[in-house]
Short mmCIF file of C-alpha atoms in Angstrom, two decimals:
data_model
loop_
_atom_site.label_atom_id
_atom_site.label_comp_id
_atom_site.label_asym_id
_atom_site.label_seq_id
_atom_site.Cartn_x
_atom_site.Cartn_y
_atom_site.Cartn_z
CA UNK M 558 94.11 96.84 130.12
CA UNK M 559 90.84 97.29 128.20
CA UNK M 560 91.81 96.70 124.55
CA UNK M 561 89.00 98.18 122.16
CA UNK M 562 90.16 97.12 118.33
CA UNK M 563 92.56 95.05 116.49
CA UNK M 564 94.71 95.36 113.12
CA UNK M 565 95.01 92.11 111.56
CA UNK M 566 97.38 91.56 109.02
CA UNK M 567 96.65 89.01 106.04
CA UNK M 568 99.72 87.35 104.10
CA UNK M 569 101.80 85.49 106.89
CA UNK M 570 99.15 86.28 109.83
CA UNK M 571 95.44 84.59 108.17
CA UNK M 572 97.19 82.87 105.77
CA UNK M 573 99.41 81.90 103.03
CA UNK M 574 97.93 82.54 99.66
CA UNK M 575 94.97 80.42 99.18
CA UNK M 576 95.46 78.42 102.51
CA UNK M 577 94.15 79.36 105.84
CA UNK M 578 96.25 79.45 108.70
CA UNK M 579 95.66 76.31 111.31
CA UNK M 580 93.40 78.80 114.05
CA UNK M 581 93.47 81.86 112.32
CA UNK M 582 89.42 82.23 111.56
CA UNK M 583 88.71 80.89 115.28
CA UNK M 584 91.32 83.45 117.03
CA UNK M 585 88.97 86.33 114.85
CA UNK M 586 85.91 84.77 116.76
CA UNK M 587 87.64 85.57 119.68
CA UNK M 588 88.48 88.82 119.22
CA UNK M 589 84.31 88.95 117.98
CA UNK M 590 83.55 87.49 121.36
CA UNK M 591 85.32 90.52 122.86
CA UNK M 592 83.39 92.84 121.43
CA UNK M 593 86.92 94.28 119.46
CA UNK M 594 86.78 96.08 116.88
CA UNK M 595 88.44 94.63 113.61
CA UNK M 596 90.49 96.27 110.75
CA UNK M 597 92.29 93.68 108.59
CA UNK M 598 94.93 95.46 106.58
CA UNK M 599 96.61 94.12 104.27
CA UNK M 600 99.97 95.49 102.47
CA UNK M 601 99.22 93.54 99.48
CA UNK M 602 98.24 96.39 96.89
CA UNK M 603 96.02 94.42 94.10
CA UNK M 604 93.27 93.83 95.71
CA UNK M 605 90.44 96.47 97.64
CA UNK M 606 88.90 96.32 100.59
CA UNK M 607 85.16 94.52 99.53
CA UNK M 608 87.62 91.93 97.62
CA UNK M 609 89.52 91.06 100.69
CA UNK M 610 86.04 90.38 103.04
CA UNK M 611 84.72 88.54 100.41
CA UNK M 612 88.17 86.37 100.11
CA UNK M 613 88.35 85.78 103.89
CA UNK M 614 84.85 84.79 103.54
CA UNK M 615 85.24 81.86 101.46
CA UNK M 616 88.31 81.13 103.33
CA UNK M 617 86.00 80.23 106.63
CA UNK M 618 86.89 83.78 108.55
CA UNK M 619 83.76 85.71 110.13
CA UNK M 620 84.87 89.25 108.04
CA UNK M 621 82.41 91.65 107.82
CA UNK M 622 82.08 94.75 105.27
CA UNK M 623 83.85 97.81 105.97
CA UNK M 624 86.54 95.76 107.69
CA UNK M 625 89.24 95.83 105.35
CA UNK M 626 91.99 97.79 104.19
CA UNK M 627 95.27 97.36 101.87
CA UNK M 628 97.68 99.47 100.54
CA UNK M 629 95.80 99.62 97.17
CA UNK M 630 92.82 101.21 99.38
CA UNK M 631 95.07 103.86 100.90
CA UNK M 632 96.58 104.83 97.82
CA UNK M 633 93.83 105.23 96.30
CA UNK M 634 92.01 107.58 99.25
CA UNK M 635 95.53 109.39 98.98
CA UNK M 636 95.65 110.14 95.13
CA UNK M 637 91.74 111.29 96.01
CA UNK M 638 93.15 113.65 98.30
CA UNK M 639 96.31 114.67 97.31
CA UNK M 640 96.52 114.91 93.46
CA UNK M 641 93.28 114.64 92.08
CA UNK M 642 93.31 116.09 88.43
CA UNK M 643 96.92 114.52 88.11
CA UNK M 644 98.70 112.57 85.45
CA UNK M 645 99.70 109.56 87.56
CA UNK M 646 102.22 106.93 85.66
CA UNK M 647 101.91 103.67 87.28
CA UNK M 648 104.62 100.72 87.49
CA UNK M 649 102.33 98.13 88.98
CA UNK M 650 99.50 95.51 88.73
CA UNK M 651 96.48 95.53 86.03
CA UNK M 652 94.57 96.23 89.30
CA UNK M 653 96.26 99.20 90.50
CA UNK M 654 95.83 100.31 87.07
CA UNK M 655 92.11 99.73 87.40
CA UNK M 656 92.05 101.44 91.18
CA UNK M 657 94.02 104.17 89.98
CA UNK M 658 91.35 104.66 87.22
CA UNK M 659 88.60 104.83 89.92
CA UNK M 660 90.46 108.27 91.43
CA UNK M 661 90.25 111.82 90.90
CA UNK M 662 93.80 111.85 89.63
CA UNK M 663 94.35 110.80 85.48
CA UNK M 664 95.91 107.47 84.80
CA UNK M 665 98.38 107.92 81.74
CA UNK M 666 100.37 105.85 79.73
CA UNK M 667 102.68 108.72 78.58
CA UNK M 668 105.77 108.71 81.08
CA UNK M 669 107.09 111.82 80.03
CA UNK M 670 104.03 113.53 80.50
CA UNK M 671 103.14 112.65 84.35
CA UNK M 672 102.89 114.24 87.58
CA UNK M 673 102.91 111.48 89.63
CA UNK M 674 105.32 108.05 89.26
CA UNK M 675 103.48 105.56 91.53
CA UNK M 676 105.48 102.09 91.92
CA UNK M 677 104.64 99.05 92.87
CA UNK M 678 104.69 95.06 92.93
CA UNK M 679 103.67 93.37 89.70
CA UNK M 680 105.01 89.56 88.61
CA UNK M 681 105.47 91.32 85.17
CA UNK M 682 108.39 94.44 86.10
CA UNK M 683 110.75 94.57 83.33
CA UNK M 684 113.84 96.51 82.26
CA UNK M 685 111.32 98.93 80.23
CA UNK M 686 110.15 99.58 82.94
CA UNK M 687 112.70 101.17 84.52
CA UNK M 688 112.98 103.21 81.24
CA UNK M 689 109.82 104.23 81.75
CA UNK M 690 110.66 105.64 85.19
CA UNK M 691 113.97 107.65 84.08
CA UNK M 692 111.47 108.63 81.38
CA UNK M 693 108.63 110.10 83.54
CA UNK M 694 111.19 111.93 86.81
CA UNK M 695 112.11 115.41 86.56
CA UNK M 696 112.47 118.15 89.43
CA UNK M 697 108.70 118.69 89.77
CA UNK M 698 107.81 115.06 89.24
CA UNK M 699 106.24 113.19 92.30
CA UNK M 700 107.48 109.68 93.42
CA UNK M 701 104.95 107.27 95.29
CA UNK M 702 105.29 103.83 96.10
CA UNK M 703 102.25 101.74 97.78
CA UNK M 704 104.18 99.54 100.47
CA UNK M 705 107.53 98.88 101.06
CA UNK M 706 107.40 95.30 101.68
CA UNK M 707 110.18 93.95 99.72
CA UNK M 708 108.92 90.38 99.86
CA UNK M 709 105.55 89.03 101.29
CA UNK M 710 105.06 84.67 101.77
CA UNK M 711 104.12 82.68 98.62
CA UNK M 712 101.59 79.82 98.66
CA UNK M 713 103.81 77.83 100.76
CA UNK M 714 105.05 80.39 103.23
CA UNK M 715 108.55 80.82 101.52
CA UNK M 716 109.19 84.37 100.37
CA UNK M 717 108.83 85.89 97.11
CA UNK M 718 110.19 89.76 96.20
CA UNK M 719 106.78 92.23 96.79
CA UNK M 720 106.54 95.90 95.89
CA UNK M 721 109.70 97.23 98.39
CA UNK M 722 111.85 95.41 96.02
CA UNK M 723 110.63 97.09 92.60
CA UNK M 724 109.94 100.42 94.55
CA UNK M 725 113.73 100.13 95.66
CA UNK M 726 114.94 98.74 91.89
CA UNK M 727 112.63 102.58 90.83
CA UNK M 728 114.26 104.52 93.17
CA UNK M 729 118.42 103.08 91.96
CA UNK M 730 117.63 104.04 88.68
CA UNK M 731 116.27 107.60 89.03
CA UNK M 732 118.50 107.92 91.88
CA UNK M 733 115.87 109.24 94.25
CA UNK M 734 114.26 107.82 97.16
CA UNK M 735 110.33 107.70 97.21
CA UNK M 736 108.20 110.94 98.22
CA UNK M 737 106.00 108.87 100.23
CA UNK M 738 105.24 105.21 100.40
CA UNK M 739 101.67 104.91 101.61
CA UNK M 740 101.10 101.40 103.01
CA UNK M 741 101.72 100.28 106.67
CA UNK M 742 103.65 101.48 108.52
CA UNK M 743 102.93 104.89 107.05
CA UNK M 744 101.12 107.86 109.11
CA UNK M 745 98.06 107.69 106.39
CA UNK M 746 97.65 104.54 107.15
CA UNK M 747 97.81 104.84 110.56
CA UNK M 748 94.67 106.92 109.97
CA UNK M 749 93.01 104.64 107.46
CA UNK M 750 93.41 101.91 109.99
CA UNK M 751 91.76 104.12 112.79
CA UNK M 752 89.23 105.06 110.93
CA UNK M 753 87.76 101.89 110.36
CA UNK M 754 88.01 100.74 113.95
CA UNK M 755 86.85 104.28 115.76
CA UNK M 756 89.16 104.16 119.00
CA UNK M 757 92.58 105.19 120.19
CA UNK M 758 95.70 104.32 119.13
CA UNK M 759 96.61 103.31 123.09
CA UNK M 760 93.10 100.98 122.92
CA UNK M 761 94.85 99.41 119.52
CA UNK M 762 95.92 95.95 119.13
CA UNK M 763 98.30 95.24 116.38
CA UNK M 764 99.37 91.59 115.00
CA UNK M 765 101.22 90.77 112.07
CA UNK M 766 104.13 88.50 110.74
CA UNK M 767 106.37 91.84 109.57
CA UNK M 768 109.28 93.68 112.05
CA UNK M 769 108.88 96.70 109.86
CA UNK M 770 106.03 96.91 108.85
CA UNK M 771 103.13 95.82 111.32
CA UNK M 772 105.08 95.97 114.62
CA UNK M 773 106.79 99.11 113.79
CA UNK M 774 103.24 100.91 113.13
CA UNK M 775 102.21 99.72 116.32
CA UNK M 776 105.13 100.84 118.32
CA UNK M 777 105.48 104.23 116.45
CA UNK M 778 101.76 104.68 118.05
CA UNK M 779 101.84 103.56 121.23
CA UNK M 780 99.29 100.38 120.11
CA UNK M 781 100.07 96.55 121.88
CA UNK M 782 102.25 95.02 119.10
CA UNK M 783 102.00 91.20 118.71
CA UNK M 784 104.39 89.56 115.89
CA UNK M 785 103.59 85.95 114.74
CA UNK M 786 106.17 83.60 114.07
CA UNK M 787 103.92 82.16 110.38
CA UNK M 788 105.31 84.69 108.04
CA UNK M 789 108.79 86.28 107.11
CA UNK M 790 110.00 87.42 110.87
CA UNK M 791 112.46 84.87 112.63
CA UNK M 792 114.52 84.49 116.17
CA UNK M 793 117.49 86.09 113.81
CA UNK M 794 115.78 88.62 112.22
CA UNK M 795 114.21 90.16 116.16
CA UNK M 796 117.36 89.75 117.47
CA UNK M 797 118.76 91.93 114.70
CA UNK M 798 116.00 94.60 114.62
CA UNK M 799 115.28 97.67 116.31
CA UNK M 800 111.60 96.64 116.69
CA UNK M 801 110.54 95.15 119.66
CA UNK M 802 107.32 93.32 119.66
CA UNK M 803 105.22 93.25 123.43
CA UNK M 804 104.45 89.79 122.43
CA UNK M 805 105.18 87.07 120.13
CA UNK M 806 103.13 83.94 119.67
CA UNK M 807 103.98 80.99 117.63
CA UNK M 808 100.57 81.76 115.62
CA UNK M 809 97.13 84.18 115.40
CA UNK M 810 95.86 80.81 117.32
CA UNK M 811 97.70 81.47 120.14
CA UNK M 812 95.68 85.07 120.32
CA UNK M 813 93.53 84.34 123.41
CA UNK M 814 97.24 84.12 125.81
CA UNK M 815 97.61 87.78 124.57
CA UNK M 816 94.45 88.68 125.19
CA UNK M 817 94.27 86.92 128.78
CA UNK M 818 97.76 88.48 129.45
CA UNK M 819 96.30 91.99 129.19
CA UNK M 820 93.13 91.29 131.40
CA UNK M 821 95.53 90.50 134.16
#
């Protein structure tokens, strides 16, 4: 099986906040020596693409420009699209504020007056907050989250809550589920991921550290799925889920037996 491109995940699958994984930036030479294509994608929504390349940079990892995505990016393409010329009322980040700033759509402050409620992680979500959001939802009003990753791993692996858990704290409150959350493993960024990589979804390798997230993208698609045991996935949690991974390696080090696997 000729295998033209690769998703690579960040948090849990490179590496754990500032730390690179043991093997992580040599298993992306490999895939280099392949000839693969390579889309890191991150579900992290602070940060864009140029700002993740530069990061793995520094960290050691041979990322190039163009070859990054996050949640942040495809929200940001999707506002562009979607609801440019907006009022979009953000629960999130100082740096989604900022990306949503860079859109077509109108960043406000005024809850009652917005268009679009866009939720998301930030280490600062507070009980105003979910004022804010009864504030800002009516029939008309449209309900976005960027990823629904309810935790992601902190600097030492262990788990901390991410956007999925604010998103889902948003969505009790004003007693409505989200319109669309936009980050993996959503259809747009499905696309976004494509995109970058320019081949099909059936010449697609996937590899991540998240069940529902990474692995479920990739078998929604028909792409190889490869889970990695460094991030929040466990033996309990893929015996309890409906995700199936083809493979699942101890680390991204371990890439080259996937890789060897499918030249057979």
């Amino acid at each position: 099986m000729t295998v033209a491109g690769a998703i690579i995940d960040l948090d849990g699958t490179v590496y754990h906040g500032d730390t690179l994984l043991p093997g992580a930036a040599s298993a992306v030479d490999v895939f280099r020596e392949r000839g693969m294509g390579i889309c890191f994608f991150s579900n992290n929504p602070i940060h864009d693409g140029n700002e993740y390349v530069e990061r793995l940079q520094g960290m050691g990892v041979d990322a190039r420009e163009g070859e990054a995505c996050s949640s942040g990016v495809v929200t940001r393409e999707y506002l562009n699209e979607s609801h440019a010329g907006d009022d979009v009322f953000v629960i999130g980040s100082e740096p989604l504020h900022s990306m949503v700033m860079g859109t077509e759509a109108r960043l406000t402050e005024t809850a009652a007056e917005t268009d679009v409620l866009l939720a998301s992680w930030t280490d600062s979500f507070h009980y105003n907050d979910m004022v804010d959001a009864l504030r800002a939802v009516d029939d008309d009003t449209v309900f976005l989250g960027t990823d629904p990753d309810r935790t992601f791993p902190g600097e030492n692996g262990d788990p901390v809550p991410g956007s999925g858990a604010i998103i889902n704290a948003v969505a009790g409150v004003i007693e409505r589920d989200p319109d669309r959350i936009l980050g993996k493993p959503s259809e747009i960024a499905v696309q976004a991921a494509l995109e970058r990589l320019n081949c099909a979804p059936a010449d697609c390798l996937i590899v991540g550290d998240r069940l529902e997230t990474d692995i479920a993208m990739g078998e929604r698609n028909g792409m190889t799925t490869v889970l990695v045991r460094t991030g929040v996935s466990n033996e309990r949690s893929l015996e309890q889920s409906a995700v199936t991974p083809d493979y699942v390696i101890d680390s991204l080090a371990d890439i080259d037996e996937v890789l060897a696997s499918l030249d057979e």
